[in-house]
Amino acid sequence: MAPLRLSVVLPVLNEAAGLGAALQALAALRARGAELIVADGGSRDHSAALARAGGAQLVNAARGRALQMNAGAAQSRGEVLLFLHADTQLPAGADELISQALASGLRVWGRFDVSITGRPAMLKLIAALMNLRSRLTGIATGDQAMFMTRATFEAVGGFPVQPLMEDIEMSRRLLKLSRPACLRAKVQTSGRRWESRGVWRTVLLMWRLRWAYWRGAAPERLAELYR
């Protein structure tokens, strides 16, 4: 079975330090027919130039991850959309894995397991707990490289335009259509957020924010706390 046509959407903002390597890691996928779109939210560095040099289609969008992902999706042509953070690397054959996961039609969206790169040993445990929680609840995070059919993306109205927890809210919407395909193949994401802020401090902050969100706190208020 030939893989479904895949569009990879990368929302970026001042990611020049790592964007070249990220695009290079996607070269094999692009060579097999995947469409690569960089949705730039107004970077002041060389992100736009690197996107063009890396063979990606550049889409200029209003700042905000949800806005950028929606703008990138609007310009895409693939049957399946994959939303990928610039500091996250896909496993080999990701396009084939996604096609297989969606082939039956029982699942119309999904995500990968995640591993977190970095020095602290706790990052392995954090990744394992993220994967377990996601498998139990059906809630995915952006770090896990969410993917879905184009029809599914359009059916739920795209990502909710909010400054934080857009991936959580998107998962809620998608769960009304199907449970996610939880692929055990792992993406590798950078542990820079945990390392720069402190592992335990970051874990506690994220749990606090998620708890507040589930209780109805405004995403705008939570975004202020996250900063």
JSON list of C-alpha atoms in Angstrom, two decimals:
[
{"chain": "A", "resi": 1, "resn": "MET", "atom": "CA", "xyz": [0.00, 0.00, 0.00]},
{"chain": "A", "resi": 2, "resn": "ALA", "atom": "CA", "xyz": [1.43, 3.36, -1.03]},
{"chain": "A", "resi": 3, "resn": "PRO", "atom": "CA", "xyz": [1.67, 5.91, 1.76]},
{"chain": "A", "resi": 4, "resn": "LEU", "atom": "CA", "xyz": [-0.96, 8.62, 1.82]},
{"chain": "A", "resi": 5, "resn": "ARG", "atom": "CA", "xyz": [0.29, 12.01, 0.63]},
{"chain": "A", "resi": 6, "resn": "LEU", "atom": "CA", "xyz": [1.65, 13.67, 3.72]},
{"chain": "A", "resi": 7, "resn": "SER", "atom": "CA", "xyz": [1.98, 17.38, 4.50]},
{"chain": "A", "resi": 8, "resn": "VAL", "atom": "CA", "xyz": [4.34, 18.22, 7.36]},
{"chain": "A", "resi": 9, "resn": "VAL", "atom": "CA", "xyz": [3.62, 21.58, 9.01]},
{"chain": "A", "resi": 10, "resn": "LEU", "atom": "CA", "xyz": [6.31, 23.15, 11.21]},
{"chain": "A", "resi": 11, "resn": "PRO", "atom": "CA", "xyz": [5.30, 26.24, 13.18]},
{"chain": "A", "resi": 12, "resn": "VAL", "atom": "CA", "xyz": [8.44, 28.27, 13.91]},
{"chain": "A", "resi": 13, "resn": "LEU", "atom": "CA", "xyz": [9.43, 31.46, 15.68]},
{"chain": "A", "resi": 14, "resn": "ASN", "atom": "CA", "xyz": [13.10, 32.39, 15.80]},
{"chain": "A", "resi": 15, "resn": "GLU", "atom": "CA", "xyz": [14.25, 28.78, 15.36]},
{"chain": "A", "resi": 16, "resn": "ALA", "atom": "CA", "xyz": [17.28, 29.50, 13.16]},
{"chain": "A", "resi": 17, "resn": "ALA", "atom": "CA", "xyz": [19.66, 27.74, 15.55]},
{"chain": "A", "resi": 18, "resn": "GLY", "atom": "CA", "xyz": [18.12, 24.34, 14.88]},
{"chain": "A", "resi": 19, "resn": "LEU", "atom": "CA", "xyz": [15.90, 24.74, 11.84]},
{"chain": "A", "resi": 20, "resn": "GLY", "atom": "CA", "xyz": [18.52, 23.77, 9.27]},
{"chain": "A", "resi": 21, "resn": "ALA", "atom": "CA", "xyz": [19.12, 20.44, 11.00]},
{"chain": "A", "resi": 22, "resn": "ALA", "atom": "CA", "xyz": [15.39, 19.89, 11.43]},
{"chain": "A", "resi": 23, "resn": "LEU", "atom": "CA", "xyz": [14.77, 20.34, 7.71]},
{"chain": "A", "resi": 24, "resn": "GLN", "atom": "CA", "xyz": [17.71, 18.13, 6.82]},
{"chain": "A", "resi": 25, "resn": "ALA", "atom": "CA", "xyz": [16.23, 15.38, 8.99]},
{"chain": "A", "resi": 26, "resn": "LEU", "atom": "CA", "xyz": [13.06, 15.60, 6.89]},
{"chain": "A", "resi": 27, "resn": "ALA", "atom": "CA", "xyz": [14.90, 15.36, 3.56]},
{"chain": "A", "resi": 28, "resn": "ALA", "atom": "CA", "xyz": [14.25, 11.64, 3.11]},
{"chain": "A", "resi": 29, "resn": "LEU", "atom": "CA", "xyz": [10.56, 12.11, 3.83]},
{"chain": "A", "resi": 30, "resn": "ARG", "atom": "CA", "xyz": [10.41, 14.94, 1.31]},
{"chain": "A", "resi": 31, "resn": "ALA", "atom": "CA", "xyz": [12.21, 12.81, -1.27]},
{"chain": "A", "resi": 32, "resn": "ARG", "atom": "CA", "xyz": [9.41, 10.25, -0.96]},
{"chain": "A", "resi": 33, "resn": "GLY", "atom": "CA", "xyz": [6.80, 12.88, -1.80]},
{"chain": "A", "resi": 34, "resn": "ALA", "atom": "CA", "xyz": [5.93, 14.51, 1.50]},
{"chain": "A", "resi": 35, "resn": "GLU", "atom": "CA", "xyz": [5.12, 18.20, 1.38]},
{"chain": "A", "resi": 36, "resn": "LEU", "atom": "CA", "xyz": [7.07, 20.36, 3.82]},
{"chain": "A", "resi": 37, "resn": "ILE", "atom": "CA", "xyz": [5.60, 23.64, 5.06]},
{"chain": "A", "resi": 38, "resn": "VAL", "atom": "CA", "xyz": [7.22, 26.07, 7.49]},
{"chain": "A", "resi": 39, "resn": "ALA", "atom": "CA", "xyz": [4.67, 28.42, 9.07]},
{"chain": "A", "resi": 40, "resn": "ASP", "atom": "CA", "xyz": [6.65, 31.37, 10.37]},
{"chain": "A", "resi": 41, "resn": "GLY", "atom": "CA", "xyz": [5.14, 33.59, 13.05]},
{"chain": "A", "resi": 42, "resn": "GLY", "atom": "CA", "xyz": [7.28, 36.66, 12.39]},
{"chain": "A", "resi": 43, "resn": "SER", "atom": "CA", "xyz": [10.80, 35.45, 13.15]},
{"chain": "A", "resi": 44, "resn": "ARG", "atom": "CA", "xyz": [13.48, 38.09, 13.50]},
{"chain": "A", "resi": 45, "resn": "ASP", "atom": "CA", "xyz": [16.32, 35.71, 12.79]},
{"chain": "A", "resi": 46, "resn": "HIS", "atom": "CA", "xyz": [17.14, 33.72, 9.64]},
{"chain": "A", "resi": 47, "resn": "SER", "atom": "CA", "xyz": [14.36, 31.16, 10.01]},
{"chain": "A", "resi": 48, "resn": "ALA", "atom": "CA", "xyz": [12.61, 32.22, 6.80]},
{"chain": "A", "resi": 49, "resn": "ALA", "atom": "CA", "xyz": [15.78, 32.04, 4.72]},
{"chain": "A", "resi": 50, "resn": "LEU", "atom": "CA", "xyz": [16.64, 28.63, 6.16]},
{"chain": "A", "resi": 51, "resn": "ALA", "atom": "CA", "xyz": [13.15, 27.35, 5.35]},
{"chain": "A", "resi": 52, "resn": "ARG", "atom": "CA", "xyz": [13.53, 28.35, 1.71]},
{"chain": "A", "resi": 53, "resn": "ALA", "atom": "CA", "xyz": [17.05, 26.94, 1.51]},
{"chain": "A", "resi": 54, "resn": "GLY", "atom": "CA", "xyz": [15.81, 23.68, 3.01]},
{"chain": "A", "resi": 55, "resn": "GLY", "atom": "CA", "xyz": [13.22, 23.19, 0.28]},
{"chain": "A", "resi": 56, "resn": "ALA", "atom": "CA", "xyz": [10.20, 24.03, 2.40]},
{"chain": "A", "resi": 57, "resn": "GLN", "atom": "CA", "xyz": [7.23, 26.11, 1.38]},
{"chain": "A", "resi": 58, "resn": "LEU", "atom": "CA", "xyz": [7.25, 29.21, 3.57]},
{"chain": "A", "resi": 59, "resn": "VAL", "atom": "CA", "xyz": [3.95, 30.50, 4.93]},
{"chain": "A", "resi": 60, "resn": "ASN", "atom": "CA", "xyz": [3.89, 33.77, 6.84]},
{"chain": "A", "resi": 61, "resn": "ALA", "atom": "CA", "xyz": [1.34, 33.74, 9.64]},
{"chain": "A", "resi": 62, "resn": "ALA", "atom": "CA", "xyz": [0.26, 35.69, 12.67]},
{"chain": "A", "resi": 63, "resn": "ARG", "atom": "CA", "xyz": [2.25, 34.76, 15.76]},
{"chain": "A", "resi": 64, "resn": "GLY", "atom": "CA", "xyz": [0.82, 31.93, 17.82]},
{"chain": "A", "resi": 65, "resn": "ARG", "atom": "CA", "xyz": [1.30, 28.18, 17.37]},
{"chain": "A", "resi": 66, "resn": "ALA", "atom": "CA", "xyz": [-2.38, 27.48, 16.65]},
{"chain": "A", "resi": 67, "resn": "LEU", "atom": "CA", "xyz": [-2.61, 30.32, 14.14]},
{"chain": "A", "resi": 68, "resn": "GLN", "atom": "CA", "xyz": [0.59, 29.21, 12.45]},
{"chain": "A", "resi": 69, "resn": "MET", "atom": "CA", "xyz": [-0.45, 25.56, 12.21]},
{"chain": "A", "resi": 70, "resn": "ASN", "atom": "CA", "xyz": [-3.83, 26.51, 10.79]},
{"chain": "A", "resi": 71, "resn": "ALA", "atom": "CA", "xyz": [-2.19, 28.82, 8.25]},
{"chain": "A", "resi": 72, "resn": "GLY", "atom": "CA", "xyz": [0.23, 26.09, 7.20]},
{"chain": "A", "resi": 73, "resn": "ALA", "atom": "CA", "xyz": [-2.57, 23.55, 6.87]},
{"chain": "A", "resi": 74, "resn": "ALA", "atom": "CA", "xyz": [-4.57, 25.97, 4.73]},
{"chain": "A", "resi": 75, "resn": "GLN", "atom": "CA", "xyz": [-1.73, 26.06, 2.20]},
{"chain": "A", "resi": 76, "resn": "SER", "atom": "CA", "xyz": [-1.08, 22.32, 2.22]},
{"chain": "A", "resi": 77, "resn": "ARG", "atom": "CA", "xyz": [-2.26, 19.74, -0.29]},
{"chain": "A", "resi": 78, "resn": "GLY", "atom": "CA", "xyz": [-1.69, 16.41, 1.44]},
{"chain": "A", "resi": 79, "resn": "GLU", "atom": "CA", "xyz": [-4.30, 13.86, 2.41]},
{"chain": "A", "resi": 80, "resn": "VAL", "atom": "CA", "xyz": [-2.77, 13.66, 5.89]},
{"chain": "A", "resi": 81, "resn": "LEU", "atom": "CA", "xyz": [-1.47, 16.52, 8.01]},
{"chain": "A", "resi": 82, "resn": "LEU", "atom": "CA", "xyz": [1.41, 16.09, 10.46]},
{"chain": "A", "resi": 83, "resn": "PHE", "atom": "CA", "xyz": [2.15, 18.92, 12.89]},
{"chain": "A", "resi": 84, "resn": "LEU", "atom": "CA", "xyz": [5.76, 18.86, 14.00]},
{"chain": "A", "resi": 85, "resn": "HIS", "atom": "CA", "xyz": [7.72, 21.06, 16.39]},
{"chain": "A", "resi": 86, "resn": "ALA", "atom": "CA", "xyz": [11.02, 22.34, 15.04]},
{"chain": "A", "resi": 87, "resn": "ASP", "atom": "CA", "xyz": [12.93, 20.68, 17.89]},
{"chain": "A", "resi": 88, "resn": "THR", "atom": "CA", "xyz": [11.31, 17.27, 17.36]},
{"chain": "A", "resi": 89, "resn": "GLN", "atom": "CA", "xyz": [12.66, 14.57, 15.06]},
{"chain": "A", "resi": 90, "resn": "LEU", "atom": "CA", "xyz": [10.50, 11.88, 13.47]},
{"chain": "A", "resi": 91, "resn": "PRO", "atom": "CA", "xyz": [11.36, 8.16, 13.45]},
{"chain": "A", "resi": 92, "resn": "ALA", "atom": "CA", "xyz": [12.41, 6.50, 10.20]},
{"chain": "A", "resi": 93, "resn": "GLY", "atom": "CA", "xyz": [9.53, 5.71, 7.87]},
{"chain": "A", "resi": 94, "resn": "ALA", "atom": "CA", "xyz": [7.11, 8.00, 9.67]},
{"chain": "A", "resi": 95, "resn": "ASP", "atom": "CA", "xyz": [4.99, 8.42, 6.53]},
{"chain": "A", "resi": 96, "resn": "GLU", "atom": "CA", "xyz": [4.48, 4.67, 6.18]},
{"chain": "A", "resi": 97, "resn": "LEU", "atom": "CA", "xyz": [3.71, 4.27, 9.88]},
{"chain": "A", "resi": 98, "resn": "ILE", "atom": "CA", "xyz": [1.06, 6.98, 9.66]},
{"chain": "A", "resi": 99, "resn": "SER", "atom": "CA", "xyz": [-0.51, 5.46, 6.54]},
{"chain": "A", "resi": 100, "resn": "GLN", "atom": "CA", "xyz": [-0.72, 2.07, 8.21]},
{"chain": "A", "resi": 101, "resn": "ALA", "atom": "CA", "xyz": [-2.25, 3.58, 11.34]},
{"chain": "A", "resi": 102, "resn": "LEU", "atom": "CA", "xyz": [-4.99, 5.33, 9.40]},
{"chain": "A", "resi": 103, "resn": "ALA", "atom": "CA", "xyz": [-5.58, 2.67, 6.73]},
{"chain": "A", "resi": 104, "resn": "SER", "atom": "CA", "xyz": [-8.53, 0.93, 8.38]},
{"chain": "A", "resi": 105, "resn": "GLY", "atom": "CA", "xyz": [-10.49, 4.12, 8.92]},
{"chain": "A", "resi": 106, "resn": "LEU", "atom": "CA", "xyz": [-11.12, 3.19, 12.55]},
{"chain": "A", "resi": 107, "resn": "ARG", "atom": "CA", "xyz": [-8.62, 5.85, 13.63]},
{"chain": "A", "resi": 108, "resn": "VAL", "atom": "CA", "xyz": [-8.66, 9.23, 11.94]},
{"chain": "A", "resi": 109, "resn": "TRP", "atom": "CA", "xyz": [-5.85, 10.82, 13.95]},
{"chain": "A", "resi": 110, "resn": "GLY", "atom": "CA", "xyz": [-2.95, 9.88, 16.13]},
{"chain": "A", "resi": 111, "resn": "ARG", "atom": "CA", "xyz": [0.45, 10.64, 17.57]},
{"chain": "A", "resi": 112, "resn": "PHE", "atom": "CA", "xyz": [3.83, 9.04, 18.25]},
{"chain": "A", "resi": 113, "resn": "ASP", "atom": "CA", "xyz": [5.38, 8.04, 21.53]},
{"chain": "A", "resi": 114, "resn": "VAL", "atom": "CA", "xyz": [8.02, 10.53, 22.59]},
{"chain": "A", "resi": 115, "resn": "SER", "atom": "CA", "xyz": [11.53, 10.39, 23.99]},
{"chain": "A", "resi": 116, "resn": "ILE", "atom": "CA", "xyz": [13.17, 13.48, 25.45]},
{"chain": "A", "resi": 117, "resn": "THR", "atom": "CA", "xyz": [16.82, 14.19, 24.80]},
{"chain": "A", "resi": 118, "resn": "GLY", "atom": "CA", "xyz": [18.93, 15.86, 27.46]},
{"chain": "A", "resi": 119, "resn": "ARG", "atom": "CA", "xyz": [21.24, 15.31, 30.42]},
{"chain": "A", "resi": 120, "resn": "PRO", "atom": "CA", "xyz": [18.82, 14.81, 33.35]},
{"chain": "A", "resi": 121, "resn": "ALA", "atom": "CA", "xyz": [17.99, 11.13, 33.87]},
{"chain": "A", "resi": 122, "resn": "MET", "atom": "CA", "xyz": [14.49, 12.13, 34.92]},
{"chain": "A", "resi": 123, "resn": "LEU", "atom": "CA", "xyz": [13.66, 13.01, 31.31]},
{"chain": "A", "resi": 124, "resn": "LYS", "atom": "CA", "xyz": [13.30, 9.30, 30.48]},
{"chain": "A", "resi": 125, "resn": "LEU", "atom": "CA", "xyz": [10.72, 8.87, 33.23]},
{"chain": "A", "resi": 126, "resn": "ILE", "atom": "CA", "xyz": [8.88, 12.04, 32.19]},
{"chain": "A", "resi": 127, "resn": "ALA", "atom": "CA", "xyz": [8.64, 10.78, 28.60]},
{"chain": "A", "resi": 128, "resn": "ALA", "atom": "CA", "xyz": [7.41, 7.36, 29.74]},
{"chain": "A", "resi": 129, "resn": "LEU", "atom": "CA", "xyz": [4.71, 8.96, 31.88]},
{"chain": "A", "resi": 130, "resn": "MET", "atom": "CA", "xyz": [3.68, 11.28, 29.02]},
{"chain": "A", "resi": 131, "resn": "ASN", "atom": "CA", "xyz": [3.24, 8.29, 26.73]},
{"chain": "A", "resi": 132, "resn": "LEU", "atom": "CA", "xyz": [1.30, 6.31, 29.31]},
{"chain": "A", "resi": 133, "resn": "ARG", "atom": "CA", "xyz": [-0.97, 9.21, 30.19]},
{"chain": "A", "resi": 134, "resn": "SER", "atom": "CA", "xyz": [-1.69, 9.83, 26.52]},
{"chain": "A", "resi": 135, "resn": "ARG", "atom": "CA", "xyz": [-2.47, 6.19, 25.86]},
{"chain": "A", "resi": 136, "resn": "LEU", "atom": "CA", "xyz": [-4.90, 6.06, 28.80]},
{"chain": "A", "resi": 137, "resn": "THR", "atom": "CA", "xyz": [-6.67, 9.38, 28.22]},
{"chain": "A", "resi": 138, "resn": "GLY", "atom": "CA", "xyz": [-6.48, 9.78, 24.45]},
{"chain": "A", "resi": 139, "resn": "ILE", "atom": "CA", "xyz": [-5.03, 13.26, 24.95]},
{"chain": "A", "resi": 140, "resn": "ALA", "atom": "CA", "xyz": [-1.94, 14.07, 22.87]},
{"chain": "A", "resi": 141, "resn": "THR", "atom": "CA", "xyz": [0.54, 16.91, 23.13]},
{"chain": "A", "resi": 142, "resn": "GLY", "atom": "CA", "xyz": [2.34, 18.78, 20.39]},
{"chain": "A", "resi": 143, "resn": "ASP", "atom": "CA", "xyz": [5.62, 17.15, 21.41]},
{"chain": "A", "resi": 144, "resn": "GLN", "atom": "CA", "xyz": [4.19, 13.84, 20.21]},
{"chain": "A", "resi": 145, "resn": "ALA", "atom": "CA", "xyz": [3.82, 14.96, 16.57]},
{"chain": "A", "resi": 146, "resn": "MET", "atom": "CA", "xyz": [0.06, 14.87, 16.13]},
{"chain": "A", "resi": 147, "resn": "PHE", "atom": "CA", "xyz": [-1.27, 13.74, 12.75]},
{"chain": "A", "resi": 148, "resn": "MET", "atom": "CA", "xyz": [-4.75, 13.48, 11.22]},
{"chain": "A", "resi": 149, "resn": "THR", "atom": "CA", "xyz": [-6.53, 13.20, 7.91]},
{"chain": "A", "resi": 150, "resn": "ARG", "atom": "CA", "xyz": [-7.33, 16.45, 6.19]},
{"chain": "A", "resi": 151, "resn": "ALA", "atom": "CA", "xyz": [-11.05, 15.68, 6.42]},
{"chain": "A", "resi": 152, "resn": "THR", "atom": "CA", "xyz": [-10.70, 15.24, 10.17]},
{"chain": "A", "resi": 153, "resn": "PHE", "atom": "CA", "xyz": [-8.79, 18.50, 10.58]},
{"chain": "A", "resi": 154, "resn": "GLU", "atom": "CA", "xyz": [-11.50, 20.34, 8.67]},
{"chain": "A", "resi": 155, "resn": "ALA", "atom": "CA", "xyz": [-14.31, 18.58, 10.52]},
{"chain": "A", "resi": 156, "resn": "VAL", "atom": "CA", "xyz": [-13.12, 19.91, 13.89]},
{"chain": "A", "resi": 157, "resn": "GLY", "atom": "CA", "xyz": [-12.38, 23.39, 12.56]},
{"chain": "A", "resi": 158, "resn": "GLY", "atom": "CA", "xyz": [-8.60, 23.20, 12.89]},
{"chain": "A", "resi": 159, "resn": "PHE", "atom": "CA", "xyz": [-6.65, 24.04, 16.00]},
{"chain": "A", "resi": 160, "resn": "PRO", "atom": "CA", "xyz": [-8.48, 26.26, 18.50]},
{"chain": "A", "resi": 161, "resn": "VAL", "atom": "CA", "xyz": [-7.07, 29.77, 18.43]},
{"chain": "A", "resi": 162, "resn": "GLN", "atom": "CA", "xyz": [-5.76, 30.09, 21.97]},
{"chain": "A", "resi": 163, "resn": "PRO", "atom": "CA", "xyz": [-2.28, 30.92, 23.32]},
{"chain": "A", "resi": 164, "resn": "LEU", "atom": "CA", "xyz": [-1.77, 27.70, 25.31]},
{"chain": "A", "resi": 165, "resn": "MET", "atom": "CA", "xyz": [-3.22, 24.18, 25.56]},
{"chain": "A", "resi": 166, "resn": "GLU", "atom": "CA", "xyz": [-4.25, 24.24, 21.90]},
{"chain": "A", "resi": 167, "resn": "ASP", "atom": "CA", "xyz": [-3.05, 20.64, 21.60]},
{"chain": "A", "resi": 168, "resn": "ILE", "atom": "CA", "xyz": [-5.11, 19.55, 24.61]},
{"chain": "A", "resi": 169, "resn": "GLU", "atom": "CA", "xyz": [-8.24, 21.21, 23.27]},
{"chain": "A", "resi": 170, "resn": "MET", "atom": "CA", "xyz": [-7.61, 19.81, 19.80]},
{"chain": "A", "resi": 171, "resn": "SER", "atom": "CA", "xyz": [-7.38, 16.32, 21.30]},
{"chain": "A", "resi": 172, "resn": "ARG", "atom": "CA", "xyz": [-10.72, 16.83, 23.01]},
{"chain": "A", "resi": 173, "resn": "ARG", "atom": "CA", "xyz": [-12.31, 17.70, 19.69]},
{"chain": "A", "resi": 174, "resn": "LEU", "atom": "CA", "xyz": [-10.67, 14.81, 17.88]},
{"chain": "A", "resi": 175, "resn": "LEU", "atom": "CA", "xyz": [-11.78, 12.31, 20.51]},
{"chain": "A", "resi": 176, "resn": "LYS", "atom": "CA", "xyz": [-15.35, 12.96, 19.43]},
{"chain": "A", "resi": 177, "resn": "LEU", "atom": "CA", "xyz": [-14.43, 11.37, 16.10]},
{"chain": "A", "resi": 178, "resn": "SER", "atom": "CA", "xyz": [-12.17, 8.51, 17.20]},
{"chain": "A", "resi": 179, "resn": "ARG", "atom": "CA", "xyz": [-9.58, 7.38, 19.69]},
{"chain": "A", "resi": 180, "resn": "PRO", "atom": "CA", "xyz": [-6.05, 8.24, 18.59]},
{"chain": "A", "resi": 181, "resn": "ALA", "atom": "CA", "xyz": [-3.65, 5.83, 16.95]},
{"chain": "A", "resi": 182, "resn": "CYS", "atom": "CA", "xyz": [-0.89, 5.73, 19.58]},
{"chain": "A", "resi": 183, "resn": "LEU", "atom": "CA", "xyz": [2.23, 4.72, 17.67]},
{"chain": "A", "resi": 184, "resn": "ARG", "atom": "CA", "xyz": [5.00, 3.16, 19.74]},
{"chain": "A", "resi": 185, "resn": "ALA", "atom": "CA", "xyz": [7.67, 4.41, 17.34]},
{"chain": "A", "resi": 186, "resn": "LYS", "atom": "CA", "xyz": [9.24, 7.38, 19.08]},
{"chain": "A", "resi": 187, "resn": "VAL", "atom": "CA", "xyz": [9.86, 10.93, 18.06]},
{"chain": "A", "resi": 188, "resn": "GLN", "atom": "CA", "xyz": [12.81, 12.61, 19.77]},
{"chain": "A", "resi": 189, "resn": "THR", "atom": "CA", "xyz": [12.16, 16.02, 21.23]},
{"chain": "A", "resi": 190, "resn": "SER", "atom": "CA", "xyz": [14.54, 18.42, 22.87]},
{"chain": "A", "resi": 191, "resn": "GLY", "atom": "CA", "xyz": [14.65, 18.61, 26.65]},
{"chain": "A", "resi": 192, "resn": "ARG", "atom": "CA", "xyz": [15.75, 22.26, 26.56]},
{"chain": "A", "resi": 193, "resn": "ARG", "atom": "CA", "xyz": [12.55, 23.47, 28.21]},
{"chain": "A", "resi": 194, "resn": "TRP", "atom": "CA", "xyz": [13.06, 21.19, 31.20]},
{"chain": "A", "resi": 195, "resn": "GLU", "atom": "CA", "xyz": [16.80, 21.87, 31.42]},
{"chain": "A", "resi": 196, "resn": "SER", "atom": "CA", "xyz": [16.52, 25.66, 31.23]},
{"chain": "A", "resi": 197, "resn": "ARG", "atom": "CA", "xyz": [13.73, 25.94, 33.80]},
{"chain": "A", "resi": 198, "resn": "GLY", "atom": "CA", "xyz": [14.55, 22.98, 35.98]},
{"chain": "A", "resi": 199, "resn": "VAL", "atom": "CA", "xyz": [13.04, 19.50, 35.58]},
{"chain": "A", "resi": 200, "resn": "TRP", "atom": "CA", "xyz": [10.86, 19.38, 38.68]},
{"chain": "A", "resi": 201, "resn": "ARG", "atom": "CA", "xyz": [9.86, 23.02, 38.41]},
{"chain": "A", "resi": 202, "resn": "THR", "atom": "CA", "xyz": [8.70, 22.48, 34.82]},
{"chain": "A", "resi": 203, "resn": "VAL", "atom": "CA", "xyz": [6.82, 19.27, 35.64]},
{"chain": "A", "resi": 204, "resn": "LEU", "atom": "CA", "xyz": [4.99, 20.90, 38.53]},
{"chain": "A", "resi": 205, "resn": "LEU", "atom": "CA", "xyz": [4.19, 23.99, 36.48]},
{"chain": "A", "resi": 206, "resn": "MET", "atom": "CA", "xyz": [2.72, 21.96, 33.63]},
{"chain": "A", "resi": 207, "resn": "TRP", "atom": "CA", "xyz": [0.59, 19.86, 35.97]},
{"chain": "A", "resi": 208, "resn": "ARG", "atom": "CA", "xyz": [-0.62, 23.03, 37.68]},
{"chain": "A", "resi": 209, "resn": "LEU", "atom": "CA", "xyz": [-1.53, 24.60, 34.34]},
{"chain": "A", "resi": 210, "resn": "ARG", "atom": "CA", "xyz": [-3.29, 21.49, 33.07]},
{"chain": "A", "resi": 211, "resn": "TRP", "atom": "CA", "xyz": [-5.28, 21.16, 36.30]},
{"chain": "A", "resi": 212, "resn": "ALA", "atom": "CA", "xyz": [-6.32, 24.80, 36.05]},
{"chain": "A", "resi": 213, "resn": "TYR", "atom": "CA", "xyz": [-7.30, 24.33, 32.41]},
{"chain": "A", "resi": 214, "resn": "TRP", "atom": "CA", "xyz": [-9.46, 21.30, 33.18]},
{"chain": "A", "resi": 215, "resn": "ARG", "atom": "CA", "xyz": [-11.20, 23.43, 35.81]},
{"chain": "A", "resi": 216, "resn": "GLY", "atom": "CA", "xyz": [-12.01, 26.10, 33.23]},
{"chain": "A", "resi": 217, "resn": "ALA", "atom": "CA", "xyz": [-9.19, 28.64, 33.56]},
{"chain": "A", "resi": 218, "resn": "ALA", "atom": "CA", "xyz": [-8.77, 30.93, 30.56]},
{"chain": "A", "resi": 219, "resn": "PRO", "atom": "CA", "xyz": [-5.89, 29.95, 28.24]},
{"chain": "A", "resi": 220, "resn": "GLU", "atom": "CA", "xyz": [-4.78, 33.59, 28.15]},
{"chain": "A", "resi": 221, "resn": "ARG", "atom": "CA", "xyz": [-4.26, 33.59, 31.91]},
{"chain": "A", "resi": 222, "resn": "LEU", "atom": "CA", "xyz": [-2.41, 30.29, 31.79]},
{"chain": "A", "resi": 223, "resn": "ALA", "atom": "CA", "xyz": [-0.15, 31.58, 29.05]},
{"chain": "A", "resi": 224, "resn": "GLU", "atom": "CA", "xyz": [0.92, 34.43, 31.33]},
{"chain": "A", "resi": 225, "resn": "LEU", "atom": "CA", "xyz": [1.82, 31.94, 34.05]},
{"chain": "A", "resi": 226, "resn": "TYR", "atom": "CA", "xyz": [3.71, 29.75, 31.55]},
{"chain": "A", "resi": 227, "resn": "ARG", "atom": "CA", "xyz": [5.94, 32.62, 30.49]}
]
